[in-house]
Amino acid sequence: MGHFIPKDTLVLVNIWAVHHDSKIWDNPSKFNPYRFLTEDGKTLIDHEGFIPFSLGKRSCVAESFVRKWLFIFVVTIVQNFHIKSPNHREEIFDEKFNRISSIENGSLTTFFNNFIYKLLNFLSEFHCIIETKIIQLVQKLDQCQLNLVILEMKLKSLNGPSETDQNGEIKCDDSNENRHNLDKDIAESNEIVNTENRLQKKAESCPEKSEEISIDVQNGNDNNLQIYKRMLKFGVHEDGVRQKMLFDGVDPSLLNL
């Protein structure tokens, strides 16, 4: 019995043709769920051989789930809705199909969709992550803007007054004299910092002269603090100046002296 199938043969079952075969089904295009019941309407006919859902090792993993869920779905629909044929063309169908009485007042029983719940939960967590990332980016942008303001103020304090054009843009004087003054101011600033470092190292190596050296360090700090005090006069925020002092290795508490 059966058919000989050569090796490596691919078999495609035409399920649509099976479902619409008039030799198997009486009027297959007509919706008639009673075709699967016996004449008394109580016993379900075994129709697995006529309606293949899947075959062999290639069977669908959702087949058992669908078979269990489909019954609950149909019962819920029948219980909550009045289903009738268009224009009452099939009174027999209406009479048999609506033998199940619906819930009073037409109320519906709803079930929470677990898939939607999981999706919303994922989006909520994603929203929290995005909000944190945005806050961090805004803080970085503010920090960059603050650093730019500090650099601009330092350049203005070193270059002196600058000219502005009609559009309000700053014009820097690139003359040799201003360049010489700028290099001189930068060298003096570096000399102050280097002097402070040398004094601190000398104080560590000579404890007996620490008191005398600390006075010199304080004087160096006073000279170095003039730069930060000038930044405050130019309108730079105090927190920004203190952060710049930390970046330069200067104690921010000296600003209160």
PDB file of C-alpha atoms in Angstrom:
ATOM      1  CA  MET A   1       0.000   0.000   0.000  1.00  0.00           C
ATOM      2  CA  GLY A   2       1.061   3.556  -0.502  1.00  0.00           C
ATOM      3  CA  HIS A   3       3.435   5.149  -2.960  1.00  0.00           C
ATOM      4  CA  PHE A   4       7.165   4.858  -3.508  1.00  0.00           C
ATOM      5  CA  ILE A   5       8.868   8.215  -2.924  1.00  0.00           C
ATOM      6  CA  PRO A   6      12.473   8.607  -4.156  1.00  0.00           C
ATOM      7  CA  LYS A   7      15.139   9.892  -1.804  1.00  0.00           C
ATOM      8  CA  ASP A   8      15.412  13.671  -1.296  1.00  0.00           C
ATOM      9  CA  THR A   9      11.917  14.200  -2.676  1.00  0.00           C
ATOM     10  CA  LEU A  10      10.068  17.247  -1.369  1.00  0.00           C
ATOM     11  CA  VAL A  11       6.349  16.623  -0.813  1.00  0.00           C
ATOM     12  CA  LEU A  12       3.986  19.603  -0.780  1.00  0.00           C
ATOM     13  CA  VAL A  13       0.440  18.899   0.370  1.00  0.00           C
ATOM     14  CA  ASN A  14      -2.186  21.059  -1.294  1.00  0.00           C
ATOM     15  CA  ILE A  15      -4.306  21.649   1.802  1.00  0.00           C
ATOM     16  CA  TRP A  16      -6.495  24.164  -0.006  1.00  0.00           C
ATOM     17  CA  ALA A  17      -7.488  21.520  -2.571  1.00  0.00           C
ATOM     18  CA  VAL A  18      -8.289  19.051   0.214  1.00  0.00           C
ATOM     19  CA  HIS A  19     -10.527  21.576   1.957  1.00  0.00           C
ATOM     20  CA  HIS A  20     -12.369  22.401  -1.264  1.00  0.00           C
ATOM     21  CA  ASP A  21     -12.736  18.892  -2.671  1.00  0.00           C
ATOM     22  CA  SER A  22     -16.415  18.385  -3.505  1.00  0.00           C
ATOM     23  CA  LYS A  23     -15.896  14.609  -3.404  1.00  0.00           C
ATOM     24  CA  ILE A  24     -15.168  14.846   0.308  1.00  0.00           C
ATOM     25  CA  TRP A  25     -17.294  17.807   1.371  1.00  0.00           C
ATOM     26  CA  ASP A  26     -20.838  18.589   0.417  1.00  0.00           C
ATOM     27  CA  ASN A  27     -20.807  22.171  -0.856  1.00  0.00           C
ATOM     28  CA  PRO A  28     -17.322  22.976   0.558  1.00  0.00           C
ATOM     29  CA  SER A  29     -17.617  26.760   0.003  1.00  0.00           C
ATOM     30  CA  LYS A  30     -20.598  27.019   2.345  1.00  0.00           C
ATOM     31  CA  PHE A  31     -20.081  27.732   6.032  1.00  0.00           C
ATOM     32  CA  ASN A  32     -21.624  24.710   7.726  1.00  0.00           C
ATOM     33  CA  PRO A  33     -20.092  23.697  11.076  1.00  0.00           C
ATOM     34  CA  TYR A  34     -22.698  20.922  11.403  1.00  0.00           C
ATOM     35  CA  ARG A  35     -20.885  18.922   8.742  1.00  0.00           C
ATOM     36  CA  PHE A  36     -18.479  17.824  11.477  1.00  0.00           C
ATOM     37  CA  LEU A  37     -21.263  16.506  13.718  1.00  0.00           C
ATOM     38  CA  THR A  38     -23.276  13.329  13.578  1.00  0.00           C
ATOM     39  CA  GLU A  39     -26.966  13.424  12.708  1.00  0.00           C
ATOM     40  CA  ASP A  40     -27.956  13.782  16.357  1.00  0.00           C
ATOM     41  CA  GLY A  41     -25.633  16.808  16.600  1.00  0.00           C
ATOM     42  CA  LYS A  42     -23.859  15.551  19.727  1.00  0.00           C
ATOM     43  CA  THR A  43     -20.836  13.632  18.470  1.00  0.00           C
ATOM     44  CA  LEU A  44     -17.880  15.166  16.681  1.00  0.00           C
ATOM     45  CA  ILE A  45     -16.798  13.290  13.578  1.00  0.00           C
ATOM     46  CA  ASP A  46     -13.117  12.401  13.415  1.00  0.00           C
ATOM     47  CA  HIS A  47     -12.021  14.590  10.556  1.00  0.00           C
ATOM     48  CA  GLU A  48      -8.246  14.591  11.061  1.00  0.00           C
ATOM     49  CA  GLY A  49      -7.729  12.755   7.803  1.00  0.00           C
ATOM     50  CA  PHE A  50      -9.775  15.295   5.856  1.00  0.00           C
ATOM     51  CA  ILE A  51      -8.480  18.522   7.417  1.00  0.00           C
ATOM     52  CA  PRO A  52      -4.708  18.132   7.867  1.00  0.00           C
ATOM     53  CA  PHE A  53      -3.365  20.831  10.123  1.00  0.00           C
ATOM     54  CA  SER A  54       0.243  19.678   9.839  1.00  0.00           C
ATOM     55  CA  LEU A  55       2.078  16.519   8.902  1.00  0.00           C
ATOM     56  CA  GLY A  56       4.668  14.311  10.597  1.00  0.00           C
ATOM     57  CA  LYS A  57       7.872  15.850  11.882  1.00  0.00           C
ATOM     58  CA  ARG A  58       6.913  19.150  10.305  1.00  0.00           C
ATOM     59  CA  SER A  59       3.872  19.519  12.557  1.00  0.00           C
ATOM     60  CA  CYS A  60       3.104  22.997  13.792  1.00  0.00           C
ATOM     61  CA  VAL A  61       4.160  23.621  17.392  1.00  0.00           C
ATOM     62  CA  ALA A  62       1.065  25.764  17.967  1.00  0.00           C
ATOM     63  CA  GLU A  63      -1.431  23.090  16.900  1.00  0.00           C
ATOM     64  CA  SER A  64      -2.229  21.852  20.428  1.00  0.00           C
ATOM     65  CA  PHE A  65      -2.475  25.414  21.707  1.00  0.00           C
ATOM     66  CA  VAL A  66      -4.878  26.440  18.955  1.00  0.00           C
ATOM     67  CA  ARG A  67      -7.115  23.421  19.484  1.00  0.00           C
ATOM     68  CA  LYS A  68      -7.524  24.251  23.175  1.00  0.00           C
ATOM     69  CA  TRP A  69      -7.880  27.992  22.694  1.00  0.00           C
ATOM     70  CA  LEU A  70     -10.286  27.850  19.749  1.00  0.00           C
ATOM     71  CA  PHE A  71     -13.049  26.227  21.802  1.00  0.00           C
ATOM     72  CA  ILE A  72     -12.799  28.900  24.510  1.00  0.00           C
ATOM     73  CA  PHE A  73     -12.797  31.630  21.873  1.00  0.00           C
ATOM     74  CA  VAL A  74     -15.927  30.331  20.119  1.00  0.00           C
ATOM     75  CA  VAL A  75     -17.816  29.832  23.389  1.00  0.00           C
ATOM     76  CA  THR A  76     -16.951  33.382  24.514  1.00  0.00           C
ATOM     77  CA  ILE A  77     -18.191  34.854  21.230  1.00  0.00           C
ATOM     78  CA  VAL A  78     -21.426  32.869  21.288  1.00  0.00           C
ATOM     79  CA  GLN A  79     -22.087  33.746  24.921  1.00  0.00           C
ATOM     80  CA  ASN A  80     -21.616  37.503  24.517  1.00  0.00           C
ATOM     81  CA  PHE A  81     -23.094  38.240  21.097  1.00  0.00           C
ATOM     82  CA  HIS A  82     -26.273  37.545  19.170  1.00  0.00           C
ATOM     83  CA  ILE A  83     -25.159  36.097  15.839  1.00  0.00           C
ATOM     84  CA  LYS A  84     -27.656  36.000  13.007  1.00  0.00           C
ATOM     85  CA  SER A  85     -27.499  35.380   9.300  1.00  0.00           C
ATOM     86  CA  PRO A  86     -27.853  38.401   7.000  1.00  0.00           C
ATOM     87  CA  ASN A  87     -31.513  39.441   6.650  1.00  0.00           C
ATOM     88  CA  HIS A  88     -32.560  36.234   8.436  1.00  0.00           C
ATOM     89  CA  ARG A  89     -32.095  34.211   5.276  1.00  0.00           C
ATOM     90  CA  GLU A  90     -31.341  31.037   7.182  1.00  0.00           C
ATOM     91  CA  GLU A  91     -33.830  30.810  10.012  1.00  0.00           C
ATOM     92  CA  ILE A  92     -32.753  27.268  10.852  1.00  0.00           C
ATOM     93  CA  PHE A  93     -29.211  28.467  11.325  1.00  0.00           C
ATOM     94  CA  ASP A  94     -30.343  31.335  13.559  1.00  0.00           C
ATOM     95  CA  GLU A  95     -32.512  29.061  15.641  1.00  0.00           C
ATOM     96  CA  LYS A  96     -29.778  26.518  16.310  1.00  0.00           C
ATOM     97  CA  PHE A  97     -26.908  28.943  16.596  1.00  0.00           C
ATOM     98  CA  ASN A  98     -28.579  31.129  19.214  1.00  0.00           C
ATOM     99  CA  ARG A  99     -29.699  28.353  21.511  1.00  0.00           C
ATOM    100  CA  ILE A 100     -26.991  29.536  23.916  1.00  0.00           C
ATOM    101  CA  SER A 101     -28.360  32.482  25.865  1.00  0.00           C
ATOM    102  CA  SER A 102     -26.076  35.504  26.065  1.00  0.00           C
ATOM    103  CA  ILE A 103     -25.076  37.292  29.249  1.00  0.00           C
ATOM    104  CA  GLU A 104     -27.673  39.785  30.506  1.00  0.00           C
ATOM    105  CA  ASN A 105     -27.312  43.496  29.709  1.00  0.00           C
ATOM    106  CA  GLY A 106     -24.870  42.686  26.943  1.00  0.00           C
ATOM    107  CA  SER A 107     -21.868  42.929  29.274  1.00  0.00           C
ATOM    108  CA  LEU A 108     -18.526  41.599  28.120  1.00  0.00           C
ATOM    109  CA  THR A 109     -15.837  39.805  30.070  1.00  0.00           C
ATOM    110  CA  THR A 110     -12.428  41.160  29.128  1.00  0.00           C
ATOM    111  CA  PHE A 111      -9.065  39.528  29.643  1.00  0.00           C
ATOM    112  CA  PHE A 112      -5.792  41.361  30.000  1.00  0.00           C
ATOM    113  CA  ASN A 113      -3.455  40.656  27.118  1.00  0.00           C
ATOM    114  CA  ASN A 114      -0.149  39.372  28.482  1.00  0.00           C
ATOM    115  CA  PHE A 115       1.674  40.246  25.275  1.00  0.00           C
ATOM    116  CA  ILE A 116       0.596  43.891  25.493  1.00  0.00           C
ATOM    117  CA  TYR A 117       1.505  43.950  29.191  1.00  0.00           C
ATOM    118  CA  LYS A 118       5.014  42.685  28.471  1.00  0.00           C
ATOM    119  CA  LEU A 119       5.416  45.145  25.615  1.00  0.00           C
ATOM    120  CA  LEU A 120       4.347  48.075  27.807  1.00  0.00           C
ATOM    121  CA  ASN A 121       6.655  46.907  30.573  1.00  0.00           C
ATOM    122  CA  PHE A 122       9.545  46.816  28.121  1.00  0.00           C
ATOM    123  CA  LEU A 123       8.718  50.288  26.792  1.00  0.00           C
ATOM    124  CA  SER A 124       8.522  51.629  30.359  1.00  0.00           C
ATOM    125  CA  GLU A 125      12.007  50.319  31.166  1.00  0.00           C
ATOM    126  CA  PHE A 126      13.294  51.648  27.850  1.00  0.00           C
ATOM    127  CA  HIS A 127      11.789  55.061  28.663  1.00  0.00           C
ATOM    128  CA  CYS A 128      13.640  55.167  31.998  1.00  0.00           C
ATOM    129  CA  ILE A 129      16.930  54.330  30.288  1.00  0.00           C
ATOM    130  CA  ILE A 130      16.404  56.956  27.601  1.00  0.00           C
ATOM    131  CA  GLU A 131      15.521  59.595  30.204  1.00  0.00           C
ATOM    132  CA  THR A 132      18.749  58.873  32.102  1.00  0.00           C
ATOM    133  CA  LYS A 133      20.786  59.041  28.906  1.00  0.00           C
ATOM    134  CA  ILE A 134      19.213  62.375  27.961  1.00  0.00           C
ATOM    135  CA  ILE A 135      19.951  63.823  31.410  1.00  0.00           C
ATOM    136  CA  GLN A 136      23.579  62.712  31.129  1.00  0.00           C
ATOM    137  CA  LEU A 137      23.886  64.256  27.667  1.00  0.00           C
ATOM    138  CA  VAL A 138      22.375  67.535  28.883  1.00  0.00           C
ATOM    139  CA  GLN A 139      24.848  67.613  31.775  1.00  0.00           C
ATOM    140  CA  LYS A 140      27.739  67.029  29.380  1.00  0.00           C
ATOM    141  CA  LEU A 141      26.492  69.816  27.113  1.00  0.00           C
ATOM    142  CA  ASP A 142      26.201  72.174  30.083  1.00  0.00           C
ATOM    143  CA  GLN A 143      29.737  71.241  31.127  1.00  0.00           C
ATOM    144  CA  CYS A 144      31.046  71.944  27.627  1.00  0.00           C
ATOM    145  CA  GLN A 145      29.251  75.281  27.565  1.00  0.00           C
ATOM    146  CA  LEU A 146      30.685  76.180  30.970  1.00  0.00           C
ATOM    147  CA  ASN A 147      34.198  75.302  29.836  1.00  0.00           C
ATOM    148  CA  LEU A 148      33.754  77.454  26.751  1.00  0.00           C
ATOM    149  CA  VAL A 149      32.633  80.397  28.880  1.00  0.00           C
ATOM    150  CA  ILE A 150      35.638  79.964  31.163  1.00  0.00           C
ATOM    151  CA  LEU A 151      38.022  79.839  28.213  1.00  0.00           C
ATOM    152  CA  GLU A 152      36.421  82.897  26.632  1.00  0.00           C
ATOM    153  CA  MET A 153      36.722  84.825  29.875  1.00  0.00           C
ATOM    154  CA  LYS A 154      40.365  83.844  30.239  1.00  0.00           C
ATOM    155  CA  LEU A 155      41.076  84.927  26.682  1.00  0.00           C
ATOM    156  CA  LYS A 156      39.276  88.223  27.215  1.00  0.00           C
ATOM    157  CA  SER A 157      41.190  88.857  30.434  1.00  0.00           C
ATOM    158  CA  LEU A 158      44.475  88.136  28.670  1.00  0.00           C
ATOM    159  CA  ASN A 159      43.752  89.948  25.415  1.00  0.00           C
ATOM    160  CA  GLY A 160      42.132  92.983  26.986  1.00  0.00           C
ATOM    161  CA  PRO A 161      39.131  94.764  25.456  1.00  0.00           C
ATOM    162  CA  SER A 162      38.089  93.493  22.044  1.00  0.00           C
ATOM    163  CA  GLU A 163      36.103  94.990  19.243  1.00  0.00           C
ATOM    164  CA  THR A 164      32.787  93.754  17.938  1.00  0.00           C
ATOM    165  CA  ASP A 165      31.474  94.031  14.415  1.00  0.00           C
ATOM    166  CA  GLN A 166      27.965  94.964  13.333  1.00  0.00           C
ATOM    167  CA  ASN A 167      26.732  91.376  13.819  1.00  0.00           C
ATOM    168  CA  GLY A 168      27.903  91.313  17.434  1.00  0.00           C
ATOM    169  CA  GLU A 169      30.772  88.906  16.749  1.00  0.00           C
ATOM    170  CA  ILE A 170      34.029  89.425  18.615  1.00  0.00           C
ATOM    171  CA  LYS A 171      36.991  90.578  16.566  1.00  0.00           C
ATOM    172  CA  CYS A 172      40.329  89.608  18.031  1.00  0.00           C
ATOM    173  CA  ASP A 173      43.301  91.807  17.300  1.00  0.00           C
ATOM    174  CA  ASP A 174      45.986  89.619  15.740  1.00  0.00           C
ATOM    175  CA  SER A 175      48.728  92.255  15.871  1.00  0.00           C
ATOM    176  CA  ASN A 176      52.229  91.249  16.891  1.00  0.00           C
ATOM    177  CA  GLU A 177      52.029  93.387  20.022  1.00  0.00           C
ATOM    178  CA  ASN A 178      48.880  91.640  21.295  1.00  0.00           C
ATOM    179  CA  ARG A 179      50.343  88.254  20.496  1.00  0.00           C
ATOM    180  CA  HIS A 180      53.460  89.194  22.447  1.00  0.00           C
ATOM    181  CA  ASN A 181      51.315  90.322  25.406  1.00  0.00           C
ATOM    182  CA  LEU A 182      49.292  87.115  25.262  1.00  0.00           C
ATOM    183  CA  ASP A 183      52.419  84.949  25.311  1.00  0.00           C
ATOM    184  CA  LYS A 184      53.788  87.032  28.164  1.00  0.00           C
ATOM    185  CA  ASP A 185      50.595  86.649  30.250  1.00  0.00           C
ATOM    186  CA  ILE A 186      50.480  82.915  29.633  1.00  0.00           C
ATOM    187  CA  ALA A 187      54.138  82.599  30.651  1.00  0.00           C
ATOM    188  CA  GLU A 188      53.452  84.552  33.839  1.00  0.00           C
ATOM    189  CA  SER A 189      50.488  82.317  34.672  1.00  0.00           C
ATOM    190  CA  ASN A 190      52.591  79.217  34.140  1.00  0.00           C
ATOM    191  CA  GLU A 191      55.377  80.745  36.231  1.00  0.00           C
ATOM    192  CA  ILE A 192      52.944  81.311  39.110  1.00  0.00           C
ATOM    193  CA  VAL A 193      51.811  77.701  38.996  1.00  0.00           C
ATOM    194  CA  ASN A 194      55.387  76.416  38.716  1.00  0.00           C
ATOM    195  CA  THR A 195      56.472  78.639  41.603  1.00  0.00           C
ATOM    196  CA  GLU A 196      53.696  77.248  43.761  1.00  0.00           C
ATOM    197  CA  ASN A 197      54.707  73.681  42.955  1.00  0.00           C
ATOM    198  CA  ARG A 198      58.361  74.399  43.707  1.00  0.00           C
ATOM    199  CA  LEU A 199      57.480  76.016  47.031  1.00  0.00           C
ATOM    200  CA  GLN A 200      55.342  73.057  48.032  1.00  0.00           C
ATOM    201  CA  LYS A 201      58.143  70.605  47.203  1.00  0.00           C
ATOM    202  CA  LYS A 202      60.641  72.736  49.122  1.00  0.00           C
ATOM    203  CA  ALA A 203      58.329  72.808  52.138  1.00  0.00           C
ATOM    204  CA  GLU A 204      58.104  69.023  52.105  1.00  0.00           C
ATOM    205  CA  SER A 205      61.902  68.650  51.900  1.00  0.00           C
ATOM    206  CA  CYS A 206      62.610  71.292  54.608  1.00  0.00           C
ATOM    207  CA  PRO A 207      60.163  70.899  57.527  1.00  0.00           C
ATOM    208  CA  GLU A 208      62.077  73.377  59.696  1.00  0.00           C
ATOM    209  CA  LYS A 209      61.333  76.176  57.211  1.00  0.00           C
ATOM    210  CA  SER A 210      57.768  75.133  56.503  1.00  0.00           C
ATOM    211  CA  GLU A 211      56.299  78.176  58.199  1.00  0.00           C
ATOM    212  CA  GLU A 212      58.336  80.610  56.120  1.00  0.00           C
ATOM    213  CA  ILE A 213      57.662  78.746  52.901  1.00  0.00           C
ATOM    214  CA  SER A 214      53.937  78.504  53.630  1.00  0.00           C
ATOM    215  CA  ILE A 215      53.829  82.301  53.614  1.00  0.00           C
ATOM    216  CA  ASP A 216      55.399  82.299  50.156  1.00  0.00           C
ATOM    217  CA  VAL A 217      52.933  79.651  49.022  1.00  0.00           C
ATOM    218  CA  GLN A 218      50.098  81.779  50.328  1.00  0.00           C
ATOM    219  CA  ASN A 219      51.470  84.735  48.396  1.00  0.00           C
ATOM    220  CA  GLY A 220      51.655  82.569  45.282  1.00  0.00           C
ATOM    221  CA  ASN A 221      48.073  81.482  45.853  1.00  0.00           C
ATOM    222  CA  ASP A 222      47.036  85.103  46.234  1.00  0.00           C
ATOM    223  CA  ASN A 223      48.573  85.922  42.876  1.00  0.00           C
ATOM    224  CA  ASN A 224      47.012  82.857  41.305  1.00  0.00           C
ATOM    225  CA  LEU A 225      43.622  83.594  42.870  1.00  0.00           C
ATOM    226  CA  GLN A 226      43.528  86.930  41.094  1.00  0.00           C
ATOM    227  CA  ILE A 227      42.790  85.065  37.876  1.00  0.00           C
ATOM    228  CA  TYR A 228      39.765  83.310  39.383  1.00  0.00           C
ATOM    229  CA  LYS A 229      38.544  86.482  41.092  1.00  0.00           C
ATOM    230  CA  ARG A 230      38.701  88.285  37.776  1.00  0.00           C
ATOM    231  CA  MET A 231      36.602  85.493  36.276  1.00  0.00           C
ATOM    232  CA  LEU A 232      33.973  86.132  38.963  1.00  0.00           C
ATOM    233  CA  LYS A 233      33.993  89.831  38.112  1.00  0.00           C
ATOM    234  CA  PHE A 234      33.394  88.972  34.457  1.00  0.00           C
ATOM    235  CA  GLY A 235      30.220  87.110  35.449  1.00  0.00           C
ATOM    236  CA  VAL A 236      31.373  83.489  35.482  1.00  0.00           C
ATOM    237  CA  HIS A 237      29.296  81.428  37.926  1.00  0.00           C
ATOM    238  CA  GLU A 238      31.027  80.663  41.216  1.00  0.00           C
ATOM    239  CA  ASP A 239      30.488  76.899  40.827  1.00  0.00           C
ATOM    240  CA  GLY A 240      32.164  77.042  37.448  1.00  0.00           C
ATOM    241  CA  VAL A 241      35.145  78.906  38.884  1.00  0.00           C
ATOM    242  CA  ARG A 242      35.477  76.399  41.718  1.00  0.00           C
ATOM    243  CA  GLN A 243      35.342  73.533  39.249  1.00  0.00           C
ATOM    244  CA  LYS A 244      38.062  75.221  37.189  1.00  0.00           C
ATOM    245  CA  MET A 245      40.171  75.558  40.364  1.00  0.00           C
ATOM    246  CA  LEU A 246      39.792  71.843  41.023  1.00  0.00           C
ATOM    247  CA  PHE A 247      40.803  71.134  37.444  1.00  0.00           C
ATOM    248  CA  ASP A 248      43.909  73.335  37.870  1.00  0.00           C
ATOM    249  CA  GLY A 249      44.806  71.661  41.177  1.00  0.00           C
ATOM    250  CA  VAL A 250      43.940  74.696  43.344  1.00  0.00           C
ATOM    251  CA  ASP A 251      41.992  74.395  46.590  1.00  0.00           C
ATOM    252  CA  PRO A 252      38.521  75.958  45.978  1.00  0.00           C
ATOM    253  CA  SER A 253      38.264  76.937  49.661  1.00  0.00           C
ATOM    254  CA  LEU A 254      40.922  79.610  49.047  1.00  0.00           C
ATOM    255  CA  LEU A 255      38.324  81.541  47.095  1.00  0.00           C
ATOM    256  CA  ASN A 256      36.563  82.371  50.383  1.00  0.00           C
ATOM    257  CA  LEU A 257      39.650  84.073  51.863  1.00  0.00           C
TER     258      LEU A 257
END
